[in-house]
Tab-separated table of N, CA and C in Angstrom:
chain	number	residue	atom	x	y	z
M	1	MET	N	128.666	346.595	-62.979
M	1	MET	CA	129.448	346.621	-61.928
M	1	MET	C	130.689	345.746	-62.348
M	2	LYS	N	131.898	345.857	-61.845
M	2	LYS	CA	133.348	345.401	-62.823
M	2	LYS	C	133.291	344.312	-61.365
M	3	PHE	N	133.887	343.098	-61.892
M	3	PHE	CA	134.302	341.967	-61.545
M	3	PHE	C	135.685	341.689	-61.466
M	4	GLU	N	136.194	341.269	-60.358
M	4	GLU	CA	137.691	340.836	-60.031
M	4	GLU	C	138.134	340.125	-61.667
M	5	LYS	N	139.402	340.591	-62.150
M	5	LYS	CA	139.856	339.711	-63.391
M	5	LYS	C	139.934	338.213	-63.278
M	6	ALA	N	140.450	337.735	-61.740
M	6	ALA	CA	140.675	336.550	-61.555
M	6	ALA	C	139.284	335.693	-61.794
M	7	VAL	N	138.114	336.308	-61.322
M	7	VAL	CA	137.097	335.704	-61.115
M	7	VAL	C	136.375	335.666	-62.579
M	8	VAL	N	136.312	336.614	-63.410
M	8	VAL	CA	136.152	336.405	-64.811
M	8	VAL	C	136.845	335.505	-65.346
M	9	LEU	N	138.154	335.299	-65.472
M	9	LEU	CA	138.887	334.144	-66.015
M	9	LEU	C	138.529	333.307	-65.424
M	10	ARG	N	138.023	332.821	-64.158
M	10	ARG	CA	137.755	331.584	-63.873
M	10	ARG	C	136.501	331.020	-64.743
M	11	ILE	N	135.596	331.926	-64.232
M	11	ILE	CA	134.374	331.600	-64.780
M	11	ILE	C	134.260	331.292	-66.261
M	12	SER	N	134.851	332.071	-67.387
M	12	SER	CA	134.977	332.020	-68.363
M	12	SER	C	135.785	330.807	-68.806
M	13	LYS	N	136.664	330.593	-68.375
M	13	LYS	CA	137.420	329.182	-68.572
M	13	LYS	C	136.539	328.217	-68.330
M	14	GLU	N	135.700	328.119	-66.969
M	14	GLU	CA	134.682	326.820	-66.905
M	14	GLU	C	133.645	327.218	-68.074
M	15	ILE	N	133.398	328.144	-68.212
M	15	ILE	CA	132.148	328.316	-69.598
M	15	ILE	C	132.689	327.651	-70.874
M	16	GLU	N	133.951	328.232	-70.782
M	16	GLU	CA	134.618	327.863	-72.489
M	16	GLU	C	134.606	326.459	-72.597
M	17	LEU	N	135.135	325.604	-71.577
M	17	LEU	CA	135.282	323.950	-71.463
M	17	LEU	C	133.958	323.541	-71.473
M	18	GLU	N	132.836	323.886	-71.046
M	18	GLU	CA	131.458	323.439	-71.143
M	18	GLU	C	131.255	323.786	-72.708
M	19	LEU	N	131.295	324.583	-73.103
M	19	LEU	CA	131.043	325.215	-74.468
M	19	LEU	C	131.644	324.250	-75.610
M	20	ALA	N	132.874	323.801	-75.218
M	20	ALA	CA	133.691	323.043	-75.939
M	20	ALA	C	133.191	321.404	-76.141
M	21	SER	N	132.947	320.946	-74.934
M	21	SER	CA	131.974	319.627	-74.799
M	21	SER	C	130.776	319.645	-75.513
M	22	ILE	N	129.716	320.882	-75.123
M	22	ILE	CA	128.736	321.328	-76.376
M	22	ILE	C	128.833	320.984	-77.622
M	23	ARG	N	129.762	321.618	-78.020
M	23	ARG	CA	130.014	321.380	-79.448
M	23	ARG	C	130.523	320.134	-80.047
M	24	LYS	N	131.156	319.168	-79.296
M	24	LYS	CA	131.477	317.765	-79.639
M	24	LYS	C	130.145	317.206	-79.612
M	25	LEU	N	129.394	317.613	-78.775
M	25	LEU	CA	127.913	316.918	-78.623
M	25	LEU	C	127.161	317.157	-79.903
M	26	LEU	N	127.132	318.221	-80.207
M	26	LEU	CA	126.504	318.870	-81.804
M	26	LEU	C	127.241	318.050	-83.186
M	27	ASP	N	128.734	317.794	-82.957
M	27	ASP	CA	129.388	317.074	-83.767
M	27	ASP	C	128.795	315.666	-83.552
M	28	GLU	N	128.645	315.282	-82.419
M	28	GLU	CA	128.539	313.710	-82.337
M	28	GLU	C	126.877	313.743	-82.893
M	29	TYR	N	126.086	314.502	-82.299
M	29	TYR	CA	124.674	314.424	-83.403
M	29	TYR	C	124.530	314.250	-84.740
M	30	GLY	N	125.342	315.317	-85.459
M	30	GLY	CA	125.515	315.417	-86.693
M	30	GLY	C	125.898	314.124	-87.443
M	31	ASP	N	126.879	313.380	-86.544
M	31	ASP	CA	127.508	312.121	-87.259
M	31	ASP	C	126.295	311.001	-87.139
M	32	LEU	N	125.046	311.044	-86.282
M	32	LEU	CA	124.437	309.902	-86.296
M	32	LEU	C	123.538	309.841	-87.500
M	33	PRO	N	123.308	308.468	-87.482
M	33	PRO	CA	122.824	308.269	-88.702
M	33	PRO	C	121.077	308.782	-88.913
M	34	GLU	N	120.929	308.252	-90.187
M	34	GLU	CA	119.530	308.922	-90.296
M	34	GLU	C	118.467	308.133	-89.197
M	35	PHE	N	117.695	308.734	-88.206
M	35	PHE	CA	116.557	308.367	-87.380
M	35	PHE	C	115.787	307.240	-87.384
M	36	GLU	N	116.102	306.232	-86.683
M	36	GLU	CA	115.001	305.034	-86.803
M	36	GLU	C	114.393	304.999	-85.222
M	37	SER	N	113.736	304.024	-84.917
M	37	SER	CA	113.095	303.867	-83.830
M	37	SER	C	113.713	302.399	-82.954
M	38	SER	N	114.846	302.136	-83.397
M	38	SER	CA	115.322	301.105	-82.198
M	38	SER	C	115.718	301.856	-80.949
M	39	SER	N	116.038	300.827	-79.924
M	39	SER	CA	116.004	301.131	-78.704
M	39	SER	C	117.134	301.542	-78.408
M	40	ILE	N	118.323	301.068	-79.033
M	40	ILE	CA	119.766	301.871	-79.057
M	40	ILE	C	119.848	302.846	-79.536
M	41	GLU	N	119.002	303.495	-80.716
M	41	GLU	CA	119.135	304.653	-81.416
M	41	GLU	C	118.475	305.559	-80.611
M	42	CYS	N	117.294	305.169	-80.076
M	42	CYS	CA	116.907	306.038	-78.828
M	42	CYS	C	117.580	306.712	-77.943
M	43	ARG	N	118.132	305.529	-77.290
M	43	ARG	CA	119.224	305.512	-76.052
M	43	ARG	C	120.591	306.592	-76.283
M	44	VAL	N	120.985	306.340	-77.677
M	44	VAL	CA	122.115	307.429	-77.987
M	44	VAL	C	121.487	308.756	-78.134
M	45	LYS	N	120.550	308.776	-79.041
M	45	LYS	CA	119.983	310.208	-79.006
M	45	LYS	C	119.320	310.966	-77.915
M	46	GLY	N	118.838	310.205	-77.185
M	46	GLY	CA	118.830	310.501	-75.526
M	46	GLY	C	119.671	310.704	-74.854
M	47	SER	N	120.695	310.199	-74.716
M	47	SER	CA	122.217	310.335	-74.331
M	47	SER	C	122.657	311.659	-74.547
M	48	ILE	N	122.672	312.058	-75.691
M	48	ILE	CA	123.142	313.414	-76.357
M	48	ILE	C	122.057	314.606	-75.953
M	49	LEU	N	121.135	314.603	-75.792
M	49	LEU	CA	120.050	315.393	-75.685
M	49	LEU	C	120.331	315.551	-73.961
M	50	HIS	N	120.272	314.640	-73.467
M	50	HIS	CA	120.477	314.817	-71.559
M	50	HIS	C	121.876	315.553	-71.154
M	51	ASP	N	122.883	314.884	-72.408
M	51	ASP	CA	124.259	315.461	-71.894
M	51	ASP	C	124.258	317.115	-71.902
M	52	PHE	N	123.659	317.527	-73.390
M	52	PHE	CA	123.860	318.942	-73.709
M	52	PHE	C	123.071	319.476	-72.734
M	53	TYR	N	121.530	319.382	-72.087
M	53	TYR	CA	121.024	320.260	-71.387
M	53	TYR	C	121.772	319.985	-70.211
M	54	SER	N	122.477	319.062	-69.660
M	54	SER	CA	123.470	318.856	-68.189
M	54	SER	C	124.442	319.680	-68.337
M	55	GLY	N	125.172	320.055	-69.496
M	55	GLY	CA	126.180	320.934	-69.777
M	55	GLY	C	125.898	322.262	-69.445
M	56	MET	N	124.642	322.534	-70.143
M	56	MET	CA	124.035	324.086	-70.085
M	56	MET	C	123.624	324.530	-68.989
M	57	GLU	N	123.185	323.612	-67.862
M	57	GLU	CA	122.636	323.460	-66.637
M	57	GLU	C	123.780	323.783	-65.891
M	58	ARG	N	125.184	323.322	-66.020
M	58	ARG	CA	126.380	323.578	-65.561
M	58	ARG	C	126.670	325.072	-65.377
M	59	ILE	N	126.745	325.317	-66.828
M	59	ILE	CA	127.085	326.774	-67.056
M	59	ILE	C	125.965	327.701	-66.221
M	60	PHE	N	124.906	327.582	-66.451
M	60	PHE	CA	124.095	328.203	-65.308
M	60	PHE	C	124.117	328.174	-64.161
M	61	ARG	N	124.404	327.425	-63.105
M	61	ARG	CA	124.920	327.231	-62.261
M	61	ARG	C	126.405	327.936	-61.833
M	62	ARG	N	126.999	328.044	-62.929
M	62	ARG	CA	128.388	328.465	-62.417
M	62	ARG	C	128.107	330.110	-62.134
M	63	ILE	N	127.305	330.492	-63.069
M	63	ILE	CA	126.671	332.052	-63.309
M	63	ILE	C	125.823	332.149	-62.160
M	64	ALA	N	124.919	331.825	-62.127
M	64	ALA	CA	124.244	331.608	-60.574
M	64	ALA	C	124.972	332.091	-59.155
M	65	GLU	N	126.171	330.690	-59.209
M	65	GLU	CA	126.426	330.756	-57.842
M	65	GLU	C	127.757	332.062	-57.825
M	66	GLU	N	128.183	332.353	-58.827
M	66	GLU	CA	129.168	333.464	-58.865
M	66	GLU	C	128.813	335.015	-58.797
M	67	LEU	N	127.554	334.982	-59.739
M	67	LEU	CA	126.735	336.429	-59.912
M	67	LEU	C	125.719	336.599	-59.401
M	68	ASN	N	124.771	335.522	-59.434
M	68	ASN	CA	123.437	335.992	-58.928
M	68	ASN	C	123.301	335.704	-57.520
M	69	GLY	N	124.468	335.099	-56.655
M	69	GLY	CA	124.241	335.133	-55.306
M	69	GLY	C	123.707	333.678	-54.945
M	70	GLY	N	123.700	332.918	-55.694
M	70	GLY	CA	123.692	331.243	-55.659
M	70	GLY	C	122.426	330.877	-56.602
M	71	VAL	N	122.457	329.623	-56.167
M	71	VAL	CA	121.357	328.939	-57.229
M	71	VAL	C	119.879	328.812	-56.434
M	72	PRO	N	118.887	329.196	-57.188
M	72	PRO	CA	117.365	329.098	-56.270
M	72	PRO	C	117.439	327.774	-55.294
M	73	ASN	N	116.918	328.077	-54.451
M	73	ASN	CA	116.736	326.904	-53.384
M	73	ASN	C	115.248	326.672	-53.260
M	74	SER	N	114.349	325.899	-54.098
M	74	SER	CA	113.235	325.471	-54.271
M	74	SER	C	113.020	324.021	-54.707
M	75	GLU	N	111.952	323.698	-54.825
M	75	GLU	CA	112.035	322.182	-55.338
M	75	GLU	C	112.108	322.127	-56.700
M	76	GLN	N	111.557	323.276	-57.464
M	76	GLN	CA	111.852	323.230	-58.891
M	76	GLN	C	112.861	324.000	-59.201
M	77	TRP	N	114.199	323.934	-58.655
M	77	TRP	CA	115.288	324.820	-58.465
M	77	TRP	C	115.679	324.856	-60.276
M	78	HIS	N	115.503	323.673	-60.824
M	78	HIS	CA	116.365	323.367	-61.983
M	78	HIS	C	115.477	324.565	-63.136
M	79	ARG	N	114.136	324.440	-63.076
M	79	ARG	CA	113.334	325.303	-63.671
M	79	ARG	C	113.409	326.896	-63.368
M	80	ASP	N	113.322	326.962	-62.072
M	80	ASP	CA	113.703	328.655	-61.810
M	80	ASP	C	115.105	328.650	-61.800
M	81	LEU	N	116.151	328.168	-62.159
M	81	LEU	CA	117.492	328.628	-62.631
M	81	LEU	C	117.506	328.909	-63.926
M	82	LEU	N	116.645	328.032	-64.792
M	82	LEU	CA	116.434	328.387	-66.264
M	82	LEU	C	115.746	329.675	-66.308
M	83	ASP	N	114.774	329.812	-65.646
M	83	ASP	CA	114.328	331.170	-65.442
M	83	ASP	C	115.102	332.068	-65.218
M	84	GLU	N	115.959	332.014	-64.521
M	84	GLU	CA	116.611	333.310	-63.816
M	84	GLU	C	117.743	333.630	-65.083
M	85	MET	N	118.046	332.929	-65.958
M	85	MET	CA	118.893	333.329	-66.727
M	85	MET	C	118.387	334.057	-67.899
M	86	THR	N	117.170	334.562	-67.956
M	86	THR	CA	116.464	335.223	-69.039
M	86	THR	C	116.561	336.805	-67.769
M	87	TRP	N	116.662	337.067	-66.972
M	87	TRP	CA	116.610	338.068	-65.948
M	87	TRP	C	117.870	338.953	-66.239
M	88	GLU	N	117.800	340.349	-65.939
M	88	GLU	CA	118.205	341.035	-65.745
M	88	GLU	C	118.626	341.383	-64.475
M	89	PHE	N	119.944	341.346	-63.924
M	89	PHE	CA	119.907	341.350	-62.619
M	89	PHE	C	120.833	342.792	-62.669
M	90	GLU	N	119.762	343.576	-61.952
M	90	GLU	CA	120.245	345.422	-62.500
M	90	GLU	C	121.433	345.974	-61.573
M	91	GLY	N	122.707	346.542	-62.647
M	91	GLY	CA	123.729	346.754	-61.821
M	91	GLY	C	124.692	345.503	-61.699
M	92	ILE	N	124.508	344.368	-62.211
M	92	ILE	CA	125.367	343.163	-61.835
M	92	ILE	C	125.408	342.087	-63.280
M	93	ARG	N	124.586	341.924	-64.156
M	93	ARG	CA	124.823	341.436	-65.431
M	93	ARG	C	123.510	341.048	-66.100
M	94	PRO	N	123.652	341.164	-67.349
M	94	PRO	CA	122.668	341.526	-68.514
M	94	PRO	C	121.898	339.710	-68.354
M	95	PRO	N	120.918	339.610	-68.898
M	95	PRO	CA	120.381	338.288	-69.410
M	95	PRO	C	121.488	337.412	-70.028
M	96	VAL	N	121.428	336.202	-69.565
M	96	VAL	CA	122.304	335.397	-69.903
M	96	VAL	C	121.852	335.012	-71.470
M	97	ILE	N	120.395	334.502	-71.340
M	97	ILE	CA	119.863	334.052	-72.807
M	97	ILE	C	118.755	334.670	-72.919
M	98	GLY	N	118.264	334.740	-74.168
M	98	GLY	CA	116.693	335.088	-74.262
M	98	GLY	C	115.548	334.376	-73.761
M	99	GLU	N	114.145	334.666	-73.885
M	99	GLU	CA	113.219	333.877	-73.553
M	99	GLU	C	112.845	332.673	-74.426
M	100	ASP	N	113.026	333.478	-75.547
M	100	ASP	CA	112.712	332.286	-76.990
M	100	ASP	C	113.442	331.185	-76.598
M	101	LEU	N	114.834	331.332	-76.167
M	101	LEU	CA	115.572	329.996	-76.079
M	101	LEU	C	115.281	329.473	-74.756
M	102	ARG	N	114.882	330.222	-73.516
M	102	ARG	CA	114.633	329.495	-72.457
M	102	ARG	C	113.385	328.463	-72.709
M	103	ASP	N	112.214	329.182	-73.634
M	103	ASP	CA	111.399	328.278	-73.962
M	103	ASP	C	111.943	327.024	-74.712
M	104	ARG	N	112.782	326.873	-75.608
M	104	ARG	CA	113.346	325.977	-76.096
M	104	ARG	C	113.922	324.971	-75.526
M	105	LEU	N	115.074	325.587	-74.575
M	105	LEU	CA	115.638	324.623	-73.558
M	105	LEU	C	114.502	323.807	-72.322
M	106	SER	N	113.657	324.763	-72.293
M	106	SER	CA	112.545	323.872	-71.190
M	106	SER	C	112.101	322.566	-71.729
M	107	VAL	N	111.985	322.668	-72.982
M	107	VAL	CA	111.544	321.154	-73.527
M	107	VAL	C	112.863	320.308	-73.234
M	108	LEU	N	114.027	320.710	-73.389
M	108	LEU	CA	114.884	319.761	-73.060
M	108	LEU	C	115.308	319.415	-71.509
M	109	LEU	N	114.524	320.287	-70.714
M	109	LEU	CA	114.983	320.296	-69.259
M	109	LEU	C	114.079	318.631	-69.172
M	110	ARG	N	112.712	318.819	-69.507
M	110	ARG	CA	111.658	318.275	-69.237
M	110	ARG	C	111.910	316.890	-69.526
M	111	PHE	N	112.661	316.692	-70.963
M	111	PHE	CA	113.087	315.471	-71.381
M	111	PHE	C	113.900	314.801	-70.654
M	112	ARG	N	114.957	315.854	-70.070
M	112	ARG	CA	116.391	314.940	-69.263
M	112	ARG	C	115.571	314.813	-67.838
M	113	HIS	N	114.611	314.968	-67.119
M	113	HIS	CA	113.920	314.440	-66.428
M	113	HIS	C	113.266	313.015	-66.812
M	114	VAL	N	112.457	313.066	-67.556
M	114	VAL	CA	112.230	311.680	-68.301
M	114	VAL	C	113.205	310.971	-68.315
M	115	PHE	N	114.357	311.087	-69.232
M	115	PHE	CA	115.389	310.069	-69.517
M	115	PHE	C	116.385	309.728	-68.450
M	116	ARG	N	116.141	310.349	-67.367
M	116	ARG	CA	116.904	310.130	-66.026
M	116	ARG	C	115.901	308.918	-65.272
M	117	ASN	N	114.792	309.137	-65.382
M	117	ASN	CA	113.656	308.301	-64.770
M	117	ASN	C	112.962	307.241	-65.346
M	118	MET	N	113.732	306.742	-66.414
M	118	MET	CA	112.776	305.692	-66.923
M	118	MET	C	113.731	304.881	-67.658
M	119	TYR	N	113.827	303.695	-67.782
M	119	TYR	CA	114.522	302.980	-68.706
M	119	TYR	C	114.530	302.968	-69.962
M	120	GLY	N	115.739	302.826	-70.585
M	120	GLY	CA	116.298	303.511	-72.103
M	120	GLY	C	115.256	302.840	-73.115
M	121	PHE	N	114.962	301.695	-72.640
M	121	PHE	CA	114.142	300.682	-73.761
M	121	PHE	C	112.873	301.215	-73.861
M	122	ALA	N	112.381	301.775	-72.915
M	122	ALA	CA	111.006	302.560	-72.952
M	122	ALA	C	110.762	303.645	-73.331
M	123	LEU	N	112.026	304.743	-73.980
M	123	LEU	CA	111.843	305.835	-74.398
M	123	LEU	C	110.349	305.802	-75.822
M	124	ASP	N	109.981	306.449	-75.895
M	124	ASP	CA	108.818	306.717	-77.285
M	124	ASP	C	109.889	307.131	-78.344
M	125	ALA	N	109.952	306.651	-79.251
M	125	ALA	CA	110.584	307.217	-80.502
M	125	ALA	C	110.102	308.143	-80.951
M	126	ASP	N	108.763	308.258	-80.896
M	126	ASP	CA	108.106	309.764	-81.650
M	126	ASP	C	108.233	310.772	-80.999
M	127	LYS	N	108.077	310.512	-79.442
M	127	LYS	CA	108.302	311.935	-78.452
M	127	LYS	C	109.706	312.037	-78.541
M	128	LEU	N	110.411	311.259	-78.860
M	128	LEU	CA	111.893	311.875	-79.035
M	128	LEU	C	112.571	312.451	-80.105
M	129	HIS	N	112.239	311.877	-81.542
M	129	HIS	CA	112.335	312.886	-82.620
M	129	HIS	C	111.692	313.847	-82.370
M	130	GLU	N	110.408	314.171	-81.819
M	130	GLU	CA	109.668	315.324	-81.441
M	130	GLU	C	110.895	316.347	-81.257
M	131	THR	N	111.390	315.988	-79.841
M	131	THR	CA	111.837	316.874	-78.975
M	131	THR	C	113.310	316.691	-79.255
M	132	ALA	N	114.080	316.068	-80.371
M	132	ALA	CA	115.295	316.035	-80.839
M	132	ALA	C	115.324	317.106	-82.287
M	133	GLU	N	114.285	316.917	-82.666
M	133	GLU	CA	114.117	317.890	-84.033
M	133	GLU	C	114.707	319.467	-84.386
M	134	ASP	N	114.677	320.088	-83.235
M	134	ASP	CA	115.067	321.421	-83.052
M	134	ASP	C	116.363	321.207	-82.146
M	135	PHE	N	117.320	320.194	-81.875
M	135	PHE	CA	118.298	320.402	-81.032
M	135	PHE	C	119.248	321.037	-81.506
M	136	ALA	N	119.805	320.754	-82.902
M	136	ALA	CA	121.087	321.810	-83.701
M	136	ALA	C	120.867	323.014	-83.470
M	137	ALA	N	119.623	323.720	-83.826
M	137	ALA	CA	119.304	325.000	-83.759
M	137	ALA	C	119.552	325.224	-82.326
M	138	VAL	N	118.815	324.776	-81.346
M	138	VAL	CA	118.840	325.097	-79.727
M	138	VAL	C	120.228	325.036	-79.640
M	139	ALA	N	121.003	324.255	-79.927
M	139	ALA	CA	122.495	324.201	-79.437
M	139	ALA	C	123.536	325.308	-79.947
M	140	GLU	N	123.188	325.461	-81.339
M	140	GLU	CA	123.731	326.787	-81.902
M	140	GLU	C	123.555	327.840	-81.202
M	141	SER	N	122.056	328.265	-81.008
M	141	SER	CA	121.634	329.223	-80.343
M	141	SER	C	122.251	329.385	-78.943
M	142	SER	N	122.416	328.686	-78.285
M	142	SER	CA	122.869	328.375	-76.838
M	142	SER	C	124.372	328.723	-76.937
M	143	ILE	N	125.191	328.223	-77.622
M	143	ILE	CA	126.372	328.747	-77.882
M	143	ILE	C	126.748	330.379	-78.239
M	144	ALA	N	125.661	330.557	-79.320
M	144	ALA	CA	125.947	331.942	-79.515
M	144	ALA	C	125.746	333.098	-78.406
M	145	GLN	N	124.574	332.542	-77.978
M	145	GLN	CA	124.258	333.448	-76.792
M	145	GLN	C	124.893	333.512	-75.372
M	146	ILE	N	125.791	332.363	-75.025
M	146	ILE	CA	126.492	332.224	-73.964
M	146	ILE	C	128.044	332.783	-74.395
M	147	GLU	N	128.384	332.877	-75.633
M	147	GLU	CA	129.670	333.204	-76.188
M	147	GLU	C	129.275	334.932	-75.930
M	148	LYS	N	128.239	335.638	-76.340
M	148	LYS	CA	127.674	336.919	-76.283
M	148	LYS	C	127.869	337.569	-74.501
M	149	PHE	N	127.387	336.738	-73.758
M	149	PHE	CA	127.220	336.212	-72.297
M	149	PHE	C	128.961	336.739	-71.655
M	150	LEU	N	129.781	336.026	-72.277
M	150	LEU	CA	131.028	336.075	-71.933
M	150	LEU	C	132.053	337.206	-72.466
M	151	ALA	N	131.525	337.543	-73.591
M	151	ALA	CA	132.125	338.767	-74.125
M	151	ALA	C	131.865	339.959	-73.217
M	152	TRP	N	130.446	340.273	-72.817
M	152	TRP	CA	130.008	340.896	-71.986
M	152	TRP	C	130.877	340.999	-70.571
M	153	LEU	N	130.604	339.655	-69.856
M	153	LEU	CA	131.486	339.364	-68.916
M	153	LEU	C	133.106	339.614	-68.859
M	154	ALA	N	133.596	339.522	-70.117
M	154	ALA	CA	135.297	339.961	-70.307
M	154	ALA	C	135.076	341.403	-70.419
M	155	SER	N	134.409	342.096	-70.586
M	155	SER	CA	134.355	343.534	-70.555
M	155	SER	C	134.262	344.165	-69.371
M	156	GLU	N	133.644	343.547	-68.325
M	156	GLU	CA	133.432	343.810	-66.824
M	156	GLU	C	134.450	343.503	-66.101
M	157	ALA	N	135.429	342.873	-66.557
M	157	ALA	CA	136.986	342.547	-65.632
M	157	ALA	C	137.849	343.835	-65.283
M	158	ARG	N	138.194	343.918	-64.170
M	158	ARG	CA	138.932	345.194	-63.857
M	158	ARG	C	140.462	344.588	-63.485
């Protein structure tokens, strides 16, 4: 399906701006000192993980709103939205991300829920470390897969 050039340009620009922020998060993450277990360090690392998933979800929402016919309307819409990004909408769009990346992002989705619903000083340092150990690879894979989707989208502009 071919899309209006103005729509493709707008969506692409919005996604590129989010990717720029995600790259900045990845840089900040790389600048963090060796992980310890203080409350402050947990809060900083947790904030980066939270921000990253929130940025990815904003990208997914734009795609769903513009190409999928809307964001899922369910109690677990966050999870459903993530799942939909692995689907091909025949004649409309290819999958945005692969299932492996979806599974890795789902860990960060669960973490974001925890992070939003508890006091930062109560974060479990060991669980946070376990969640964060794959972060850089997940972020890099996310950027690469979204860029591939953007290239497809650009090819569909009329």
